[in-house]
Short mmCIF file of C-alpha atoms in Angstrom, two decimals:
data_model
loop_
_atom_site.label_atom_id
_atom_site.label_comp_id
_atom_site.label_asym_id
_atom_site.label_seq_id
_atom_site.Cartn_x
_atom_site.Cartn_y
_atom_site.Cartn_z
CA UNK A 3 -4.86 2.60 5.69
CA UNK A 4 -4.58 4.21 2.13
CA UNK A 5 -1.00 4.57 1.38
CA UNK A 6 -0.47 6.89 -1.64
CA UNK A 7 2.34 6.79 -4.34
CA UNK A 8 3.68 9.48 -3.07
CA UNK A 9 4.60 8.54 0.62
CA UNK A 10 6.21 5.04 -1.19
CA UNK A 11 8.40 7.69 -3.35
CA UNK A 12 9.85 10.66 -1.41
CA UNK A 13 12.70 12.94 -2.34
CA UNK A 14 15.63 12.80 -0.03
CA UNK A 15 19.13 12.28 0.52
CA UNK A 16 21.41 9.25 1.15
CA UNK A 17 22.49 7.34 2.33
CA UNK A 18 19.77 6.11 4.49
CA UNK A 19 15.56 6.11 4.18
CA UNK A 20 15.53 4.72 7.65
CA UNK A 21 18.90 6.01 9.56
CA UNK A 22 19.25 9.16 7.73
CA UNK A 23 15.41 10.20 6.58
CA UNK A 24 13.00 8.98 9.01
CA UNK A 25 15.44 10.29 11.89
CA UNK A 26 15.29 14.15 10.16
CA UNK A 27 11.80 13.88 10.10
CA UNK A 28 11.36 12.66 13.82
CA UNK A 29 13.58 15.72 14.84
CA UNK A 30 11.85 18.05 12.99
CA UNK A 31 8.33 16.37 14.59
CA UNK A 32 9.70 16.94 17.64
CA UNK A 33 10.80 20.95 17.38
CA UNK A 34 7.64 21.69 15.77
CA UNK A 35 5.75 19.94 18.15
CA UNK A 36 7.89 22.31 20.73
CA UNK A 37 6.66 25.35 18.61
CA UNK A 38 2.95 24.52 18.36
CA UNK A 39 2.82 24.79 22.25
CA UNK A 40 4.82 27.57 22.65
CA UNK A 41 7.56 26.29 24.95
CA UNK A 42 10.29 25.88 22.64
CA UNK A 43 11.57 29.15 24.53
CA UNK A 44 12.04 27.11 27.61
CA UNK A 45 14.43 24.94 26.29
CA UNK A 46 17.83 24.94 26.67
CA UNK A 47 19.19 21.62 25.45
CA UNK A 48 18.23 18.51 23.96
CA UNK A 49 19.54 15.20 23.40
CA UNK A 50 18.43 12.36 20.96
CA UNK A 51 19.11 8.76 21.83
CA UNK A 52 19.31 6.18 19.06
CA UNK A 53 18.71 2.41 19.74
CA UNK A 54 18.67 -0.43 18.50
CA UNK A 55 19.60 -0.70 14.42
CA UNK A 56 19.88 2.78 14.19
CA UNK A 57 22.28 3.02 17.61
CA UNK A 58 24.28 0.38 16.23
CA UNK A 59 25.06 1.53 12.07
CA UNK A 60 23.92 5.21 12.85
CA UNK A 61 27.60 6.57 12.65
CA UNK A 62 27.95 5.21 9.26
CA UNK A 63 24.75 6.05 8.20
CA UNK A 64 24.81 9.45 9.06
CA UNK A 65 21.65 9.34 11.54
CA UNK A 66 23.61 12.44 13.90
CA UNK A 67 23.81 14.33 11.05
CA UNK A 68 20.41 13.98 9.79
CA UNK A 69 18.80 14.59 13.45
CA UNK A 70 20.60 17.54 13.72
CA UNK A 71 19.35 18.72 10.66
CA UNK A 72 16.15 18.20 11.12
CA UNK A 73 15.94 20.09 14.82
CA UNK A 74 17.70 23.30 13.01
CA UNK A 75 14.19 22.72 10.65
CA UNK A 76 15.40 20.94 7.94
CA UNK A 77 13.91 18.34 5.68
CA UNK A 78 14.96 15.68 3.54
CA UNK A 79 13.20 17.41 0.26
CA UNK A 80 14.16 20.46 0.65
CA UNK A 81 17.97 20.73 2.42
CA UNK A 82 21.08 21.96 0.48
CA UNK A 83 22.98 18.92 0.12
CA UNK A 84 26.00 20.84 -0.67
CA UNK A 85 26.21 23.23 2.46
CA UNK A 86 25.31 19.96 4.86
CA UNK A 87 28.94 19.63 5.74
CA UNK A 88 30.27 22.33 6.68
CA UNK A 89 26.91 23.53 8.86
CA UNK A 90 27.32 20.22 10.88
CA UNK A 91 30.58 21.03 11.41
CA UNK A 92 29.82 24.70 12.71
CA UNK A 93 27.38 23.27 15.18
CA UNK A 94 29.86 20.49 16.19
CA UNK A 95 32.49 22.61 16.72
CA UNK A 96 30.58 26.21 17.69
CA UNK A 97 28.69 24.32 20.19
CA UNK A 98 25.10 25.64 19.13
CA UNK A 99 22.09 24.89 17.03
CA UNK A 100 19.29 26.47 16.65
CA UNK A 101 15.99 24.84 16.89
CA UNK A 102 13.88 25.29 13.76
CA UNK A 103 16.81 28.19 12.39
CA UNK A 104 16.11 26.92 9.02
CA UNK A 105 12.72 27.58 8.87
CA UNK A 106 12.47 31.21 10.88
CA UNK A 107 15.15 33.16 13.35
CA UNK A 108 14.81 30.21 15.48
CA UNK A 109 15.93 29.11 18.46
CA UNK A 110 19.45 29.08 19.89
CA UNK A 111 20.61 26.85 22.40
CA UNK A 112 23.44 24.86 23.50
CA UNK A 113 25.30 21.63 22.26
CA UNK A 114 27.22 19.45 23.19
CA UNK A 115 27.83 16.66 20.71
CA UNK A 116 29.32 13.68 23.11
CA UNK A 117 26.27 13.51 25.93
CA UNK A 118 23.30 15.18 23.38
CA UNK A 119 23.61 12.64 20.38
CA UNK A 120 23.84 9.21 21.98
CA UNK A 121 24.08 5.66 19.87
CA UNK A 122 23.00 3.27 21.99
CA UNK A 123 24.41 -0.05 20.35
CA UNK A 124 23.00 -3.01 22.19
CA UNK A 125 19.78 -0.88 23.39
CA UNK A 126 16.75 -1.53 21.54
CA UNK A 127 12.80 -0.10 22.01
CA UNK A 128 10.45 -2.99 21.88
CA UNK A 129 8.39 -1.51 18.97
CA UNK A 130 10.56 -1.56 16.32
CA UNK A 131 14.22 -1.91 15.71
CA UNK A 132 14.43 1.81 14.99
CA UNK A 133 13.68 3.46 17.73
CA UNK A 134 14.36 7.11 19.06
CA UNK A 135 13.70 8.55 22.19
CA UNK A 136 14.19 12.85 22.04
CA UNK A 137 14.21 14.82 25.15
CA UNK A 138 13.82 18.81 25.89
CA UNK A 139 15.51 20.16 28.90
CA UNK A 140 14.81 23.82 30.54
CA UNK A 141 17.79 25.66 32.07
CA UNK A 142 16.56 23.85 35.52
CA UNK A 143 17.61 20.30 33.74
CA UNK A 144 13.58 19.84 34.18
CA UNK A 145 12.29 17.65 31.29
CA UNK A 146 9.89 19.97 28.71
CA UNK A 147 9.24 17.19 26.64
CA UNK A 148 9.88 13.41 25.75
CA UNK A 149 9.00 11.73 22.80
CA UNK A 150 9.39 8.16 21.65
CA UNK A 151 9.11 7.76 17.39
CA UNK A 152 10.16 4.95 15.26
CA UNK A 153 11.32 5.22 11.67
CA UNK A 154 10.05 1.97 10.22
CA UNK A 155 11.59 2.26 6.46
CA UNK A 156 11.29 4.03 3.79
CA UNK A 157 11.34 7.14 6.14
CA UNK A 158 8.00 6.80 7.42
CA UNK A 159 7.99 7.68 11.09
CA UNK A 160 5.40 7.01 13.67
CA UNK A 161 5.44 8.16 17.48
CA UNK A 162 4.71 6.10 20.53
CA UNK A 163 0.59 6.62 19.91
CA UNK A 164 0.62 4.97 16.61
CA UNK A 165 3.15 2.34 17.85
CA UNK A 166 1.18 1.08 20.74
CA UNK A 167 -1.68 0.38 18.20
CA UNK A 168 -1.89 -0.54 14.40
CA UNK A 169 1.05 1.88 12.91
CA UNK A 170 -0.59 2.11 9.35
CA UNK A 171 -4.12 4.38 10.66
CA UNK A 172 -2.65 7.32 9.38
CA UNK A 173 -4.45 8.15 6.76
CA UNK A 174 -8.24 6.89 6.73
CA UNK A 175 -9.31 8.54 3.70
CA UNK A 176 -11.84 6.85 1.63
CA UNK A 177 -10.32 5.63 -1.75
CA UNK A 178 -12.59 4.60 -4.67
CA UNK A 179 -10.88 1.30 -4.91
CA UNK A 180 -9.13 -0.20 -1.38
CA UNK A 181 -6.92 -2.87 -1.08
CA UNK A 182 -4.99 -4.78 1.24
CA UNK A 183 -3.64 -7.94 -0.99
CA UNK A 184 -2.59 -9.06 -4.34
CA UNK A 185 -5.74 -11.28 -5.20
CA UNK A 186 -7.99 -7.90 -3.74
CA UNK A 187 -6.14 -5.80 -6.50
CA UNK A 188 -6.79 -8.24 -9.04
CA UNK A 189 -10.51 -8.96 -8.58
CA UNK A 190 -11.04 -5.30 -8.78
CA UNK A 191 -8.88 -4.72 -11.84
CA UNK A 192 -11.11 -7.45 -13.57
CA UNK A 193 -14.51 -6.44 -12.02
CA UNK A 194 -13.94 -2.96 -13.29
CA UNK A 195 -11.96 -3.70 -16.27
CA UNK A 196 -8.71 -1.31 -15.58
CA UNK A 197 -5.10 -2.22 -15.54
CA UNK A 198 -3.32 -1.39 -12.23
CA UNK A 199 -1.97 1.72 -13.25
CA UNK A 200 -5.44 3.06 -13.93
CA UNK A 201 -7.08 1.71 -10.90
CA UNK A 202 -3.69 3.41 -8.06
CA UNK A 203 -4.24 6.75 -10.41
CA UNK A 204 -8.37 6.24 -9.66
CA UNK A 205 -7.24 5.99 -5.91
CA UNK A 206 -4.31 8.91 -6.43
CA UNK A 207 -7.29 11.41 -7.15
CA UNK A 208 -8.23 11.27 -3.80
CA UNK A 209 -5.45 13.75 -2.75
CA UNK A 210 -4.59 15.23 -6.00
CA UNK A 211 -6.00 15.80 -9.67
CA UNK A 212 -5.35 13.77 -12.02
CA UNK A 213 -3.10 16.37 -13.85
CA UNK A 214 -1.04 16.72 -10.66
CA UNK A 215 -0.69 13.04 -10.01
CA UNK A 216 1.26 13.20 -13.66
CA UNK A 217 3.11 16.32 -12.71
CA UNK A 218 4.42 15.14 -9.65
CA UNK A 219 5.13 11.73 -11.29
CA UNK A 220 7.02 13.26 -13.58
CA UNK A 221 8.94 15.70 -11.11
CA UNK A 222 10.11 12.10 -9.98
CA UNK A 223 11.11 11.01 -12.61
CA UNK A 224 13.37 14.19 -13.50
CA UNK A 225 14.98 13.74 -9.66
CA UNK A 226 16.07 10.05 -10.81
CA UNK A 227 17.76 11.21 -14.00
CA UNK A 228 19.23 14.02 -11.91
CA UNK A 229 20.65 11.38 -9.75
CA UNK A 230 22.16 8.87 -12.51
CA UNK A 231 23.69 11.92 -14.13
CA UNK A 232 25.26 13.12 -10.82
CA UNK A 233 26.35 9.49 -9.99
CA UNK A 234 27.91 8.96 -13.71
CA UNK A 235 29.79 12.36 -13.13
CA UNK A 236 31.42 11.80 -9.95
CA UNK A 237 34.37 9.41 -9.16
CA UNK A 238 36.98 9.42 -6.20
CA UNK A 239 36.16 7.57 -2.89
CA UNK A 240 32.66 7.08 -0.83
CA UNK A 241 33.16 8.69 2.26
CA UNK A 242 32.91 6.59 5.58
CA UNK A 243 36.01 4.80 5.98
CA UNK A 244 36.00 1.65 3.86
CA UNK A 245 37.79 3.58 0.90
CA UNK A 246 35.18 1.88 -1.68
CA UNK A 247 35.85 3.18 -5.19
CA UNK A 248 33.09 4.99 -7.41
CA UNK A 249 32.41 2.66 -10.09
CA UNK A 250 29.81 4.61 -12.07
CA UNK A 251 31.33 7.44 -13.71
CA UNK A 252 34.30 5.20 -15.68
CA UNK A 253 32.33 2.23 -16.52
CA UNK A 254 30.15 5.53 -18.00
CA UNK A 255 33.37 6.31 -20.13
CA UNK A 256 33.83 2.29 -21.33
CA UNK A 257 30.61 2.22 -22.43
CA UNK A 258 30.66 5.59 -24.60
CA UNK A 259 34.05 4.14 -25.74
CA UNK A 260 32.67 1.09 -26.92
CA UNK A 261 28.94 2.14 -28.67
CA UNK A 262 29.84 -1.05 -31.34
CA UNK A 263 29.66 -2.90 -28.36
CA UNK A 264 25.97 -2.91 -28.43
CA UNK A 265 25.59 -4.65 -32.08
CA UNK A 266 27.93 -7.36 -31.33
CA UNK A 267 27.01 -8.13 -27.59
CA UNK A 268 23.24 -8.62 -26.82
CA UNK A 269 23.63 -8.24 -23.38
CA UNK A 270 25.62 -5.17 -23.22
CA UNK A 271 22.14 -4.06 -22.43
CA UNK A 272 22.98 -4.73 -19.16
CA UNK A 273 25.91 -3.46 -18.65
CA UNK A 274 23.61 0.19 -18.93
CA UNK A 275 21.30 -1.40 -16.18
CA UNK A 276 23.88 -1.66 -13.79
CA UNK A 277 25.48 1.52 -15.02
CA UNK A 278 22.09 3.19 -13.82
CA UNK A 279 21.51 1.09 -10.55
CA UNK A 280 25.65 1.97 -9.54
CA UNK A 281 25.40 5.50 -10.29
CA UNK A 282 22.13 6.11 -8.01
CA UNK A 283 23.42 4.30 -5.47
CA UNK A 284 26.49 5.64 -5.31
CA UNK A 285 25.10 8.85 -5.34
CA UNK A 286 22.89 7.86 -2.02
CA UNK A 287 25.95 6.41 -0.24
CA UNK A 288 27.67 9.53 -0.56
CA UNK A 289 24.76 11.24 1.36
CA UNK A 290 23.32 13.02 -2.23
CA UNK A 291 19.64 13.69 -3.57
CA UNK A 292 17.48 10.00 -4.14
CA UNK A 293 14.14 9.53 -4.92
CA UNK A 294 13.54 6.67 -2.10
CA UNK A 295 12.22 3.94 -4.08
CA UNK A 296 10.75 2.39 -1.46
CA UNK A 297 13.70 2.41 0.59
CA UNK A 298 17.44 4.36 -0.08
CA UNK A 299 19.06 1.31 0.10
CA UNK A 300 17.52 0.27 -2.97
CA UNK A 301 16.84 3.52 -4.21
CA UNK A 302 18.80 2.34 -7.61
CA UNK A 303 16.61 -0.39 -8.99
CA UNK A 304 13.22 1.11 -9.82
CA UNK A 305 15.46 4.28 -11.24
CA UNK A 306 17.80 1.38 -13.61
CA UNK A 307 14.72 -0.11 -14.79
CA UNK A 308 12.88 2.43 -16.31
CA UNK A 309 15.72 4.17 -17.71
CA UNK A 310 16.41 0.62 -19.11
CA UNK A 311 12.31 0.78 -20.19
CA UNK A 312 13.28 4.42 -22.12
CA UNK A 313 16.09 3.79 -23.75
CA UNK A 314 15.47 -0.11 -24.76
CA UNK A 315 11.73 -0.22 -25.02
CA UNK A 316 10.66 1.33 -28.44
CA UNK A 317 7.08 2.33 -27.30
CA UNK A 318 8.59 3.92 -24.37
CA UNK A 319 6.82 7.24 -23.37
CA UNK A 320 6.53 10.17 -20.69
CA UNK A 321 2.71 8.43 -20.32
CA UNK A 322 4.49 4.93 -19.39
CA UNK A 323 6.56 6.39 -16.82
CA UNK A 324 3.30 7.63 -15.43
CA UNK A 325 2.04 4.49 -15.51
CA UNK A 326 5.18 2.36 -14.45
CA UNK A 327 5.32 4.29 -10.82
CA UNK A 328 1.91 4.21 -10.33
CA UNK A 329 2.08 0.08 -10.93
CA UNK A 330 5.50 0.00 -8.97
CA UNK A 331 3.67 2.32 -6.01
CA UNK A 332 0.72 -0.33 -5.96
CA UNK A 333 2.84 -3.33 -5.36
CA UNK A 334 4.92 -1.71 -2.44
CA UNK A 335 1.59 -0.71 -1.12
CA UNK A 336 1.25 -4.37 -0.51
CA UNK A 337 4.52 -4.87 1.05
CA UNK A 338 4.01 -1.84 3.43
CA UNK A 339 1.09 -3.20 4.41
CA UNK A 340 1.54 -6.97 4.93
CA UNK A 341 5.21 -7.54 5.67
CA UNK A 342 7.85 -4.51 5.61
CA UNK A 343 10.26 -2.36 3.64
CA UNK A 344 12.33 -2.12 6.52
CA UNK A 345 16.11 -3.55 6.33
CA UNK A 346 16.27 -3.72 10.35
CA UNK A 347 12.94 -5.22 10.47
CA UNK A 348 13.00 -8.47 7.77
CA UNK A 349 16.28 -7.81 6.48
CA UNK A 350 17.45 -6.56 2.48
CA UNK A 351 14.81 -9.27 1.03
CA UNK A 352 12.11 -5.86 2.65
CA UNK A 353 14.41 -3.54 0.78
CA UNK A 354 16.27 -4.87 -2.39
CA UNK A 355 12.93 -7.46 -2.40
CA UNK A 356 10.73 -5.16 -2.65
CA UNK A 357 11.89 -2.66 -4.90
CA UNK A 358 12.75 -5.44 -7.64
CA UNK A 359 9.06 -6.75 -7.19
CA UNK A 360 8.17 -3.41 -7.16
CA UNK A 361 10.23 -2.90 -10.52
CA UNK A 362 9.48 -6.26 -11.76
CA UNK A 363 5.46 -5.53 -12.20
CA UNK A 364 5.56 -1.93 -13.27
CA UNK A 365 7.72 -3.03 -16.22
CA UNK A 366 5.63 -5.85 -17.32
CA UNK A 367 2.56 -3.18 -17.22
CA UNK A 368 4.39 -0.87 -19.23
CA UNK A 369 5.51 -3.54 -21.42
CA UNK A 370 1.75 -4.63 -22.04
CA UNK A 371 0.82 -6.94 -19.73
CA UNK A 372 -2.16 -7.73 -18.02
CA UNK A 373 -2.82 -7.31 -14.10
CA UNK A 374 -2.57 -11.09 -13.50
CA UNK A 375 1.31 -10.95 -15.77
CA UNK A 376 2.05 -7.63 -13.68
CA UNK A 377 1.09 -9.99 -10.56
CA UNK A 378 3.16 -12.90 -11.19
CA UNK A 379 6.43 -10.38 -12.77
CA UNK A 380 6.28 -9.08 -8.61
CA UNK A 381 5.71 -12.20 -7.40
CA UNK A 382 8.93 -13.78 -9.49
CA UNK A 383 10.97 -10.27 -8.45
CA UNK A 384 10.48 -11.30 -4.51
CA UNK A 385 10.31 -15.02 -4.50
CA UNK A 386 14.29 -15.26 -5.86
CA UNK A 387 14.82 -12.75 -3.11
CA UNK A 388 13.45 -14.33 0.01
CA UNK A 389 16.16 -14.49 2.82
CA UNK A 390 17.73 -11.95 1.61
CA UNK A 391 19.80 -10.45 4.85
CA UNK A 392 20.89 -6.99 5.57
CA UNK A 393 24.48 -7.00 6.07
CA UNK A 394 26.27 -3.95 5.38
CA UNK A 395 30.11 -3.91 5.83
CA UNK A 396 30.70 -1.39 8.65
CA UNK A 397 27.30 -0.28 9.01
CA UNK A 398 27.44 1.84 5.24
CA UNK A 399 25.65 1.83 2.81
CA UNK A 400 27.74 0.31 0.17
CA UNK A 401 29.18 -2.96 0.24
CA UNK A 402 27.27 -5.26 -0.46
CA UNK A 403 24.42 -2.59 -1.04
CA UNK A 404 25.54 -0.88 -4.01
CA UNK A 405 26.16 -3.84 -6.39
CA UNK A 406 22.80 -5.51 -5.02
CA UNK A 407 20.80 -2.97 -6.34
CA UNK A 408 22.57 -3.56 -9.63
CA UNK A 409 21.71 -7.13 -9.32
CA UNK A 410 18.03 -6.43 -8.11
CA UNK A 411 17.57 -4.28 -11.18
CA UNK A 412 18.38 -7.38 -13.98
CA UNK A 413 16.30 -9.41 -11.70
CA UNK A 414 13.39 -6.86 -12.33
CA UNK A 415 13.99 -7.53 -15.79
CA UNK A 416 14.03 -10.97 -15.87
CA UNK A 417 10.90 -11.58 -13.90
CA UNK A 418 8.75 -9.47 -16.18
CA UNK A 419 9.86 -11.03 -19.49
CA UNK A 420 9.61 -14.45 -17.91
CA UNK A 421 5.71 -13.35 -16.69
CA UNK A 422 5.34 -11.86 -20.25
CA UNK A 423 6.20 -14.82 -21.74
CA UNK A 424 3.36 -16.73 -19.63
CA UNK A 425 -0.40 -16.03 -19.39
CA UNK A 426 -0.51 -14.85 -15.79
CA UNK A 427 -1.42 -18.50 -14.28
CA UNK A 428 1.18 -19.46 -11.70
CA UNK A 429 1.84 -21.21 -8.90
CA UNK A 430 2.80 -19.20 -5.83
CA UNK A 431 0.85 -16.14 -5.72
CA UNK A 432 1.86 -12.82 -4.54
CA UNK A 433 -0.60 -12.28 -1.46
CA UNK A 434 1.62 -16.30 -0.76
CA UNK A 435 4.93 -14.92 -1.54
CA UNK A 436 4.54 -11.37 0.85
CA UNK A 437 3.33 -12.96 3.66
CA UNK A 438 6.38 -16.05 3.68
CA UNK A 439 8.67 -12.56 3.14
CA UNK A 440 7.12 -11.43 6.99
CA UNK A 441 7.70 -14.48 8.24
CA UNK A 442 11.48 -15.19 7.20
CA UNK A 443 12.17 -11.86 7.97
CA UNK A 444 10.25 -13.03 11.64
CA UNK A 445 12.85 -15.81 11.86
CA UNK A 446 16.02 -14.35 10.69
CA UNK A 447 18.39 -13.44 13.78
CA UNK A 448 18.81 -9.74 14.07
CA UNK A 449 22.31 -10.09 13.44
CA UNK A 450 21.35 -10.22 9.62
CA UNK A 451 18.83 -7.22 10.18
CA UNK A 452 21.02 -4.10 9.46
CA UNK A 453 23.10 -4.48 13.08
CA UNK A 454 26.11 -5.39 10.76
CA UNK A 455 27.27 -8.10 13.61
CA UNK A 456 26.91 -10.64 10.80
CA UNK A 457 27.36 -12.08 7.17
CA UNK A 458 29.39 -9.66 4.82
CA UNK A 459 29.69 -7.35 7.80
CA UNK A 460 31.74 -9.64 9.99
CA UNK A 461 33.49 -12.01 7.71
CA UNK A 462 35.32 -9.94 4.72
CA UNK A 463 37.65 -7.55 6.92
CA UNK A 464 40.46 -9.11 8.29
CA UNK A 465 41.14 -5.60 10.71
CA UNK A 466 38.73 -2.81 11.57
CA UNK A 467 37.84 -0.51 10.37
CA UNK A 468 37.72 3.62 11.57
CA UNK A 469 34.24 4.35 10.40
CA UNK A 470 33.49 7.95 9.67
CA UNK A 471 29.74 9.26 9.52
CA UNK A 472 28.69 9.81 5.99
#
């Protein structure tokens, strides 16, 4: 399959890529489907059931919500965050929404939001942890249509077709330069004497000129300083129930305070890293505008780093950002194709792994390293992640989440100035590292894949919790 850079970085909203973006999109598959054969007319109800991971966090990660966004026509690029709340709540408590209203005049029908949103908790589709199943009814109770999809992370979604063969045939277009591992990449970087960034932009001109690859790049870019800049101007309390306090916006203010602090302590450096991984994330877990990056629960590390590349890095430029997503969408490429970037599938080490591989590699690039540096900077980034499990307190986003990403994000930096500091001759390779990443995340017990009946999730509150969808 050729995966582009642009379906590994997708503008959308938190605080989910799997529970809150993939399900929109699956929703809005399924009206337009309805459309395109002209029986959306017949329809007078439908009802989405959510299993497995998504059945059992989907309340705190806002999956209702984003499904019935998505069947009123909306999608995760384009909706107005700021009017999301109080439209849910006009369906919830109206009792209507209309099918693809967004988009046109639409379709109204009724709703009824305890029997036509269901989470199924301890229900799961063999496929894939999260699975949907979406029905249309006519005013007989007759079934119009039934579709099965799966959102497996980083909102990619796939129906029951692509599920019941290889998932990843999507998109068979013929790229200049295909790969499907680590030691592929390298061997054509060396045979044609380009640096990684060079040979994914080579492949990106498949779909796009070269002068929109860099626009769109760039667009990206803009979204993620959008979203530090939101996140370092808003305090108060994430929504959802846990009462978790914004972090971003005063350790903003200490650090403006404090600018001596810079000359005296080295590594206040960091202290702006995890300013810039907090303030994205908390943005995301309060259901705002992300880039996801490969995931939204670790939307904040590929963001941190390369604002840490264009403020610290002295030959830092708009071309390096260019190049520094194009290196980072290369390297998830590899994890989307031989393991996962899915939290319920192989637990955070697919997420928070991933993105500070990801991370790790595009900033050794930028930074001037060669392909086989950039390959062992990812390889470092996931192999201090491995086992990493997904256990988010009550099913949101946030705890441990948030402060991982922060975490993830120094990590990045570490592993590229350790592979800077080397020649690119190591001893676990990358193509090694991925495929033990699959097979942990094969072995881990699902309560440690985003089910939140384990770790963190189970063993820091002492009473429950009410959670609240986000």
């Amino acid at each position: 399959m050729a995966i582009s850079t642009f379906d590994l970085f997708t503008v959308g909203i938190g605080p989910s890529s799997s529970h809150t973006v993939g399900p929109m999109r699956a929703a809005l598959q399924f009206v337009e489907a309805l459309a395109d054969t002209g029986r959306m007319t017949e329809v007078t109800r439908v009802q989405a059931e959510m299993y497995g991971s998504l059945g059992a966090t989907g309340k705190g990660h806002g999956t209702a919500k984003a499904v019935l966004l998505g069947f009123e026509g909306d999608q995760p690029e384009s909706v107005d965050v700021p009017s999301i709340a109080e439209r849910i709540a006009a369906i919830r408590e109206g009792g209507f929404i209309t099918l693809l209203g967004s988009l046109s005049d639409g379709h109204r029908i009724g709703f009824n939001d305890k029997t036509d949103v269901l989470l199924h908790r301890k229900k799961t589709l063999s496929f894939h942890s999260n699975g949907m199943i979406f029905t249309a009814f006519n005013s007989g109770g007759e079934v119009v249509s039934r579709k099965t999809y799966f959102s497996v992370g980083g909102g990619f979604v796939v129906d029951e077709s692509a599920a019941e063969q290889d998932y990843l045939v999507e998109d068979t277009s013929a790229i200049p330069y295909p790969f499907d591992s680590g030691s592929q990449l390298l061997d054509l970087c060396e045979r044609h004497g380009m640096s990684i960034s060079q040979l994914m932009m080579e492949n990106e001109k498949t779909w796009r000129s070269e002068q929109q690859v860099r626009e769109e790049l760039l667009n990206l870019w803009s979204v993620m300083q959008s979203c530090v800049a939101n996140g370092m101007s808003n305090g108060g309390i994430l929504p959802g129930g846990l009462k978790v306090r914004r972090r971003a916006k005063e350790l903003h203010e200490k650090l403006l305070s404090r600018p001596e602090a810079a000359m005296s302590d080295p590594l206040s450096v960091l202290d702006w890293v995890t300013l810039y991984a907090l303030a994205v994330n908390e943005e995301n877990a309060a259901g705002g505008r992300v880039v996801t990056a490969p995931t939204n629960g670790a939307a904040g590390i590929i963001p941190a780093v390369l604002h840490y590349y264009m403020r610290f890095v002295p030959t830092a430029t708009a071309e390096g950002v260019v190049r520094f997503l194009l290196t980072a969408a290369a390297i998830g490429t590899l994890y989307k194709l031989n393991a996962s970037i899915s939290g319920a599938e192989v637990g955070c080490q697919g997420e928070v792994g991933s993105a500070c591989s990801m991370a790790a590699g595009a900033l050794a690039e930028v930074m001037g390293g060669t392909p086989a540096q950039v390959e062992n900077a990812a390889e470092i980034g996931m192999e201090h992640n491995l086992g990493l499990t997904c256990d988010p307190i009550g099913g949101l986003v946030q705890v441990p989440c948030i402060e991982r990403n922060a975490m993830g994000s120094v990590k990045a930096i570490h592993a590229a100035r350790i592979a800077l500091r080397g020649d690119g001759d190591h001893f676990v390779s990358l193509d090694k590292v991925i495929k033990t990443m699959r097979k942990t995340g094969q072995d881990m017990h699902v309560r440690y894949k985003e089910t939140s009946r384990g770790g963190l999730a189970t063993h820091v509150l002492e009473v429950p919790v009410n959670i609240v969808e986000c």
